[in-house]
Short mmCIF file of N, CA and C in Angstrom, two decimals:
data_model
loop_
_atom_site.label_atom_id
_atom_site.label_comp_id
_atom_site.label_asym_id
_atom_site.label_seq_id
_atom_site.Cartn_x
_atom_site.Cartn_y
_atom_site.Cartn_z
N MET N 1 0.85 -1.16 0.00
CA MET N 1 0.00 0.00 0.00
C MET N 1 0.90 1.23 0.00
N LEU N 2 0.75 2.07 -1.00
CA LEU N 2 1.51 3.30 -1.08
C LEU N 2 0.66 4.43 -0.51
N VAL N 3 1.23 5.21 0.42
CA VAL N 3 0.50 6.27 1.11
C VAL N 3 1.26 7.57 0.98
N ASP N 4 0.57 8.64 0.63
CA ASP N 4 1.17 9.96 0.54
C ASP N 4 1.59 10.40 1.94
N ALA N 5 2.88 10.56 2.14
CA ALA N 5 3.41 10.98 3.44
C ALA N 5 3.97 12.39 3.39
N THR N 6 3.68 13.12 2.33
CA THR N 6 4.16 14.49 2.19
C THR N 6 3.51 15.37 3.26
N GLY N 7 4.25 16.33 3.74
CA GLY N 7 3.70 17.25 4.74
C GLY N 7 3.50 16.56 6.08
N VAL N 8 2.26 16.46 6.52
CA VAL N 8 1.97 15.86 7.83
C VAL N 8 1.56 14.39 7.71
N GLY N 9 1.97 13.72 6.65
CA GLY N 9 1.56 12.34 6.41
C GLY N 9 2.29 11.28 7.22
N ASP N 10 3.46 11.59 7.79
CA ASP N 10 4.21 10.57 8.55
C ASP N 10 3.40 9.93 9.68
N PRO N 11 2.68 10.69 10.49
CA PRO N 11 1.89 10.05 11.55
C PRO N 11 0.81 9.10 11.00
N ILE N 12 0.24 9.44 9.86
CA ILE N 12 -0.77 8.58 9.24
C ILE N 12 -0.12 7.26 8.81
N VAL N 13 1.05 7.36 8.21
CA VAL N 13 1.79 6.16 7.79
C VAL N 13 2.10 5.30 9.01
N ASP N 14 2.55 5.93 10.09
CA ASP N 14 2.86 5.18 11.31
C ASP N 14 1.63 4.45 11.84
N LEU N 15 0.48 5.13 11.87
CA LEU N 15 -0.77 4.51 12.33
C LEU N 15 -1.17 3.33 11.44
N LEU N 16 -1.06 3.50 10.13
CA LEU N 16 -1.39 2.42 9.21
C LEU N 16 -0.45 1.23 9.39
N ARG N 17 0.84 1.53 9.53
CA ARG N 17 1.81 0.44 9.73
C ARG N 17 1.50 -0.33 11.00
N GLN N 18 1.17 0.37 12.06
CA GLN N 18 0.86 -0.29 13.33
C GLN N 18 -0.45 -1.10 13.22
N ALA N 19 -1.45 -0.54 12.56
CA ALA N 19 -2.73 -1.23 12.42
C ALA N 19 -2.61 -2.49 11.56
N LEU N 20 -1.68 -2.48 10.61
CA LEU N 20 -1.54 -3.61 9.70
C LEU N 20 -0.38 -4.54 10.08
N LEU N 21 0.22 -4.31 11.22
CA LEU N 21 1.34 -5.12 11.69
C LEU N 21 0.95 -6.60 11.73
N GLY N 22 1.78 -7.44 11.15
CA GLY N 22 1.52 -8.88 11.15
C GLY N 22 0.65 -9.35 10.00
N ARG N 23 0.14 -8.43 9.20
CA ARG N 23 -0.67 -8.81 8.04
C ARG N 23 0.19 -8.78 6.79
N ARG N 24 -0.31 -9.34 5.76
CA ARG N 24 0.46 -9.40 4.51
C ARG N 24 0.28 -8.12 3.71
N CYS N 25 0.56 -7.00 4.33
CA CYS N 25 0.43 -5.70 3.67
C CYS N 25 1.59 -4.83 4.13
N ARG N 26 2.35 -4.35 3.20
CA ARG N 26 3.46 -3.46 3.53
C ARG N 26 3.03 -2.03 3.19
N VAL N 27 3.19 -1.12 4.13
CA VAL N 27 2.84 0.28 3.92
C VAL N 27 4.10 1.02 3.50
N ILE N 28 4.05 1.61 2.31
CA ILE N 28 5.19 2.34 1.77
C ILE N 28 4.86 3.83 1.79
N ALA N 29 5.66 4.59 2.50
CA ALA N 29 5.46 6.04 2.59
C ALA N 29 6.03 6.70 1.33
N VAL N 30 5.24 7.52 0.67
CA VAL N 30 5.67 8.23 -0.53
C VAL N 30 5.68 9.72 -0.22
N LYS N 31 6.85 10.33 -0.38
CA LYS N 31 6.97 11.79 -0.19
C LYS N 31 7.24 12.41 -1.55
N PHE N 32 6.38 13.37 -1.91
CA PHE N 32 6.54 14.04 -3.19
C PHE N 32 7.60 15.13 -3.09
N THR N 33 8.50 15.13 -4.06
CA THR N 33 9.62 16.07 -4.09
C THR N 33 9.66 16.74 -5.46
N GLY N 34 10.64 17.55 -5.68
CA GLY N 34 10.81 18.23 -6.96
C GLY N 34 11.51 17.38 -8.01
N THR N 35 11.89 16.17 -7.66
CA THR N 35 12.60 15.31 -8.61
C THR N 35 11.64 14.79 -9.68
N GLU N 36 12.18 14.27 -10.75
CA GLU N 36 11.37 13.67 -11.80
C GLU N 36 11.46 12.15 -11.76
N ARG N 37 12.02 11.62 -10.68
CA ARG N 37 12.23 10.18 -10.58
C ARG N 37 11.50 9.60 -9.38
N LEU N 38 11.56 8.27 -9.34
CA LEU N 38 11.08 7.50 -8.20
C LEU N 38 12.32 6.95 -7.52
N GLU N 39 12.53 7.29 -6.24
CA GLU N 39 13.74 6.90 -5.53
C GLU N 39 13.41 6.30 -4.17
N ARG N 40 14.30 5.44 -3.70
CA ARG N 40 14.17 4.96 -2.33
C ARG N 40 14.45 6.11 -1.38
N GLY N 41 13.73 6.13 -0.28
CA GLY N 41 13.97 7.14 0.74
C GLY N 41 15.07 6.66 1.67
N PRO N 42 15.29 7.37 2.76
CA PRO N 42 16.34 6.99 3.71
C PRO N 42 16.05 5.65 4.40
N LYS N 43 14.78 5.28 4.52
CA LYS N 43 14.42 3.99 5.09
C LYS N 43 14.01 3.06 3.95
N LEU N 44 14.14 1.76 4.18
CA LEU N 44 13.90 0.77 3.13
C LEU N 44 12.52 0.90 2.50
N TRP N 45 11.48 1.12 3.30
CA TRP N 45 10.13 1.14 2.74
C TRP N 45 9.57 2.56 2.62
N ASP N 46 10.43 3.50 2.35
CA ASP N 46 10.02 4.87 2.08
C ASP N 46 10.45 5.22 0.67
N VAL N 47 9.66 6.03 0.01
CA VAL N 47 9.91 6.39 -1.38
C VAL N 47 9.80 7.90 -1.53
N ARG N 48 10.66 8.45 -2.38
CA ARG N 48 10.56 9.86 -2.78
C ARG N 48 10.31 9.88 -4.28
N MET N 49 9.41 10.75 -4.69
CA MET N 49 9.17 10.86 -6.13
C MET N 49 8.59 12.21 -6.48
N GLY N 50 8.76 12.59 -7.72
CA GLY N 50 8.15 13.80 -8.23
C GLY N 50 6.77 13.49 -8.77
N LYS N 51 5.88 14.45 -8.64
CA LYS N 51 4.54 14.24 -9.17
C LYS N 51 4.57 14.14 -10.69
N ALA N 52 5.58 14.72 -11.33
CA ALA N 52 5.70 14.59 -12.79
C ALA N 52 5.87 13.12 -13.17
N CYS N 53 6.61 12.37 -12.38
CA CYS N 53 6.78 10.94 -12.60
C CYS N 53 5.45 10.23 -12.46
N LEU N 54 4.71 10.58 -11.43
CA LEU N 54 3.40 9.98 -11.18
C LEU N 54 2.44 10.28 -12.32
N VAL N 55 2.42 11.52 -12.77
CA VAL N 55 1.52 11.94 -13.84
C VAL N 55 1.88 11.25 -15.16
N SER N 56 3.16 11.16 -15.47
CA SER N 56 3.54 10.54 -16.74
C SER N 56 3.17 9.05 -16.74
N ARG N 57 3.30 8.39 -15.61
CA ARG N 57 2.91 6.98 -15.51
C ARG N 57 1.40 6.84 -15.73
N MET N 58 0.60 7.70 -15.10
CA MET N 58 -0.85 7.63 -15.29
C MET N 58 -1.23 7.93 -16.74
N GLN N 59 -0.55 8.89 -17.37
CA GLN N 59 -0.85 9.23 -18.76
C GLN N 59 -0.68 8.01 -19.66
N VAL N 60 0.41 7.29 -19.47
CA VAL N 60 0.67 6.10 -20.28
C VAL N 60 -0.43 5.06 -20.05
N LEU N 61 -0.76 4.81 -18.80
CA LEU N 61 -1.78 3.80 -18.49
C LEU N 61 -3.15 4.20 -19.02
N LEU N 62 -3.50 5.48 -18.94
CA LEU N 62 -4.79 5.94 -19.46
C LEU N 62 -4.81 5.91 -20.98
N GLN N 63 -3.72 6.34 -21.62
CA GLN N 63 -3.67 6.37 -23.08
C GLN N 63 -3.66 4.98 -23.70
N THR N 64 -3.20 3.99 -22.97
CA THR N 64 -3.17 2.62 -23.48
C THR N 64 -4.34 1.80 -22.95
N ASN N 65 -5.32 2.49 -22.38
CA ASN N 65 -6.55 1.86 -21.87
C ASN N 65 -6.28 0.76 -20.84
N ARG N 66 -5.25 0.93 -20.03
CA ARG N 66 -4.98 -0.04 -18.97
C ARG N 66 -5.60 0.38 -17.65
N ILE N 67 -6.23 1.55 -17.63
CA ILE N 67 -7.02 1.98 -16.49
C ILE N 67 -8.43 2.20 -17.00
N GLU N 68 -9.38 1.52 -16.39
CA GLU N 68 -10.78 1.71 -16.75
C GLU N 68 -11.52 2.21 -15.52
N LEU N 69 -12.34 3.21 -15.71
CA LEU N 69 -13.09 3.79 -14.62
C LEU N 69 -14.57 3.45 -14.75
N PRO N 70 -15.24 3.15 -13.65
CA PRO N 70 -16.68 2.88 -13.71
C PRO N 70 -17.45 4.18 -13.93
N ASP N 71 -18.69 4.07 -14.31
CA ASP N 71 -19.53 5.25 -14.50
C ASP N 71 -20.24 5.57 -13.18
N THR N 72 -19.49 6.25 -12.29
CA THR N 72 -20.02 6.63 -10.98
C THR N 72 -19.73 8.10 -10.75
N PRO N 73 -20.43 8.73 -9.81
CA PRO N 73 -20.12 10.13 -9.49
C PRO N 73 -18.67 10.32 -9.05
N GLU N 74 -18.13 9.37 -8.29
CA GLU N 74 -16.74 9.47 -7.82
C GLU N 74 -15.76 9.39 -8.99
N ALA N 75 -16.05 8.52 -9.95
CA ALA N 75 -15.18 8.40 -11.12
C ALA N 75 -15.23 9.68 -11.96
N ARG N 76 -16.41 10.29 -12.05
CA ARG N 76 -16.51 11.56 -12.78
C ARG N 76 -15.73 12.66 -12.07
N ASP N 77 -15.76 12.67 -10.72
CA ASP N 77 -14.94 13.63 -9.96
C ASP N 77 -13.46 13.40 -10.25
N LEU N 78 -13.06 12.13 -10.31
CA LEU N 78 -11.66 11.79 -10.61
C LEU N 78 -11.28 12.29 -12.00
N VAL N 79 -12.15 12.09 -12.98
CA VAL N 79 -11.88 12.56 -14.34
C VAL N 79 -11.72 14.08 -14.35
N ASP N 80 -12.58 14.78 -13.60
CA ASP N 80 -12.44 16.25 -13.51
C ASP N 80 -11.08 16.63 -12.95
N GLU N 81 -10.64 15.91 -11.92
CA GLU N 81 -9.32 16.20 -11.34
C GLU N 81 -8.21 15.93 -12.36
N LEU N 82 -8.33 14.84 -13.09
CA LEU N 82 -7.30 14.52 -14.09
C LEU N 82 -7.26 15.58 -15.19
N VAL N 83 -8.42 16.10 -15.56
CA VAL N 83 -8.47 17.16 -16.58
C VAL N 83 -7.81 18.43 -16.05
N ASN N 84 -7.98 18.73 -14.76
CA ASN N 84 -7.42 19.94 -14.17
C ASN N 84 -5.97 19.78 -13.72
N TYR N 85 -5.45 18.57 -13.75
CA TYR N 85 -4.08 18.30 -13.30
C TYR N 85 -3.11 18.90 -14.32
N GLU N 86 -2.12 19.62 -13.83
CA GLU N 86 -1.18 20.29 -14.72
C GLU N 86 0.25 20.05 -14.29
N LEU N 87 1.14 20.10 -15.25
CA LEU N 87 2.58 20.16 -14.99
C LEU N 87 3.03 21.55 -15.39
N ARG N 88 3.72 22.22 -14.49
CA ARG N 88 4.23 23.56 -14.78
C ARG N 88 5.72 23.60 -14.51
N VAL N 89 6.42 24.38 -15.32
CA VAL N 89 7.85 24.57 -15.12
C VAL N 89 8.04 25.97 -14.54
N THR N 90 8.73 26.04 -13.40
CA THR N 90 8.95 27.32 -12.73
C THR N 90 10.09 28.08 -13.41
N ASP N 91 10.30 29.31 -13.00
CA ASP N 91 11.40 30.12 -13.53
C ASP N 91 12.76 29.48 -13.25
N ASN N 92 12.83 28.67 -12.19
CA ASN N 92 14.08 27.98 -11.83
C ASN N 92 14.20 26.63 -12.52
N ALA N 93 13.34 26.34 -13.48
CA ALA N 93 13.33 25.09 -14.25
C ALA N 93 12.93 23.88 -13.41
N ASN N 94 12.20 24.10 -12.32
CA ASN N 94 11.65 22.99 -11.54
C ASN N 94 10.26 22.68 -12.04
N VAL N 95 9.91 21.40 -12.02
CA VAL N 95 8.58 20.98 -12.45
C VAL N 95 7.69 20.85 -11.23
N THR N 96 6.52 21.50 -11.27
CA THR N 96 5.52 21.34 -10.23
C THR N 96 4.28 20.73 -10.86
N ALA N 97 3.55 19.98 -10.07
CA ALA N 97 2.38 19.29 -10.60
C ALA N 97 1.23 19.39 -9.62
N GLY N 98 0.03 19.40 -10.15
CA GLY N 98 -1.15 19.42 -9.30
C GLY N 98 -2.27 20.19 -9.95
N ALA N 99 -3.32 20.43 -9.17
CA ALA N 99 -4.45 21.23 -9.62
C ALA N 99 -4.24 22.63 -9.07
N PHE N 100 -3.99 23.58 -9.94
CA PHE N 100 -3.60 24.92 -9.50
C PHE N 100 -4.75 25.92 -9.47
N ARG N 101 -5.82 25.66 -10.21
CA ARG N 101 -6.92 26.61 -10.23
C ARG N 101 -7.66 26.60 -8.90
N THR N 102 -8.12 27.76 -8.48
CA THR N 102 -8.85 27.88 -7.22
C THR N 102 -10.08 26.97 -7.24
N GLY N 103 -10.25 26.24 -6.15
CA GLY N 103 -11.41 25.37 -6.02
C GLY N 103 -11.21 23.97 -6.59
N THR N 104 -10.04 23.70 -7.16
CA THR N 104 -9.78 22.37 -7.70
C THR N 104 -8.89 21.58 -6.74
N HIS N 105 -8.97 20.27 -6.85
CA HIS N 105 -8.20 19.39 -5.98
C HIS N 105 -7.47 18.36 -6.83
N ASP N 106 -6.50 17.66 -6.23
CA ASP N 106 -5.83 16.59 -6.95
C ASP N 106 -5.70 15.33 -6.09
N ASP N 107 -6.48 15.24 -5.01
CA ASP N 107 -6.38 14.10 -4.10
C ASP N 107 -6.73 12.77 -4.77
N LEU N 108 -7.82 12.75 -5.53
CA LEU N 108 -8.23 11.50 -6.19
C LEU N 108 -7.22 11.10 -7.27
N ALA N 109 -6.73 12.09 -8.02
CA ALA N 109 -5.75 11.80 -9.06
C ALA N 109 -4.45 11.26 -8.45
N THR N 110 -4.04 11.85 -7.34
CA THR N 110 -2.84 11.37 -6.66
C THR N 110 -3.05 9.96 -6.12
N ALA N 111 -4.22 9.70 -5.55
CA ALA N 111 -4.53 8.36 -5.02
C ALA N 111 -4.52 7.32 -6.14
N LEU N 112 -5.10 7.65 -7.28
CA LEU N 112 -5.09 6.72 -8.41
C LEU N 112 -3.65 6.48 -8.87
N GLY N 113 -2.87 7.54 -8.95
CA GLY N 113 -1.48 7.39 -9.37
C GLY N 113 -0.70 6.48 -8.45
N LEU N 114 -0.91 6.62 -7.15
CA LEU N 114 -0.23 5.74 -6.19
C LEU N 114 -0.74 4.31 -6.29
N ALA N 115 -2.04 4.15 -6.54
CA ALA N 115 -2.62 2.81 -6.62
C ALA N 115 -2.07 2.02 -7.80
N VAL N 116 -1.76 2.68 -8.89
CA VAL N 116 -1.28 1.96 -10.08
C VAL N 116 0.22 2.06 -10.28
N LEU N 117 0.91 2.72 -9.37
CA LEU N 117 2.34 2.98 -9.57
C LEU N 117 3.17 1.72 -9.69
N MET N 118 2.97 0.77 -8.82
CA MET N 118 3.82 -0.42 -8.82
C MET N 118 3.04 -1.69 -9.09
N ASP N 119 1.99 -1.61 -9.87
CA ASP N 119 1.21 -2.78 -10.21
C ASP N 119 2.03 -3.69 -11.11
N ARG N 120 2.37 -4.86 -10.63
CA ARG N 120 3.23 -5.77 -11.40
C ARG N 120 2.57 -6.31 -12.64
N LYS N 121 1.25 -6.29 -12.70
CA LYS N 121 0.56 -6.75 -13.91
C LYS N 121 0.78 -5.78 -15.06
N THR N 122 0.78 -4.47 -14.74
CA THR N 122 0.91 -3.47 -15.80
C THR N 122 2.34 -3.01 -16.01
N HIS N 123 3.21 -3.24 -15.05
CA HIS N 123 4.60 -2.80 -15.19
C HIS N 123 5.50 -3.68 -14.32
N PRO N 124 5.74 -4.93 -14.72
CA PRO N 124 6.43 -5.88 -13.85
C PRO N 124 7.89 -5.54 -13.55
N THR N 125 8.52 -4.68 -14.34
CA THR N 125 9.93 -4.41 -14.11
C THR N 125 10.18 -3.06 -13.46
N TYR N 126 9.14 -2.41 -12.97
CA TYR N 126 9.30 -1.10 -12.36
C TYR N 126 10.10 -1.25 -11.07
N GLU N 127 11.23 -0.59 -10.97
CA GLU N 127 12.07 -0.69 -9.78
C GLU N 127 12.38 0.71 -9.26
N LEU N 128 12.70 0.74 -8.00
CA LEU N 128 13.08 2.00 -7.37
C LEU N 128 14.55 2.28 -7.60
N VAL N 129 14.87 3.54 -7.84
CA VAL N 129 16.26 3.96 -8.01
C VAL N 129 16.82 4.25 -6.62
N ASP N 130 17.94 3.68 -6.30
CA ASP N 130 18.60 3.94 -5.03
C ASP N 130 19.43 5.22 -5.18
N PRO N 131 19.08 6.31 -4.45
CA PRO N 131 19.81 7.57 -4.63
C PRO N 131 21.28 7.44 -4.27
N GLY N 132 21.64 6.48 -3.46
CA GLY N 132 23.06 6.27 -3.12
C GLY N 132 23.88 5.74 -4.28
N SER N 133 23.21 5.21 -5.31
CA SER N 133 23.93 4.64 -6.46
C SER N 133 24.16 5.66 -7.55
N MET N 134 23.73 6.92 -7.33
CA MET N 134 23.89 7.95 -8.38
C MET N 134 25.09 8.81 -8.13
#
């Protein structure tokens, strides 16, 4: 289970890990950074990644019809978020991603991106880059 641990997410990850202790579920903390890659964090089951990486992965899966959404109000909300999701390049050449217009959100889009990020059926060779090896 990949969980957004950016900002104040660490306590949530800790609670989930404790609640799922002894079960066949590993909770992986994902912290969004300015990088364009997916990297191991300082701890074995922590990950750092840029939202641009997350967005590009979702784009490929959506464009190749490997993600199908049901016809529900929640799925329509998700589609609205995906339509409003943007990648922007700052003056310092950093890539930022998210829903930037007032009143828009990107929580559902981010959750979908995390849910499909390491699915072995759709991407069996996806591996984390160890930042110590660079």
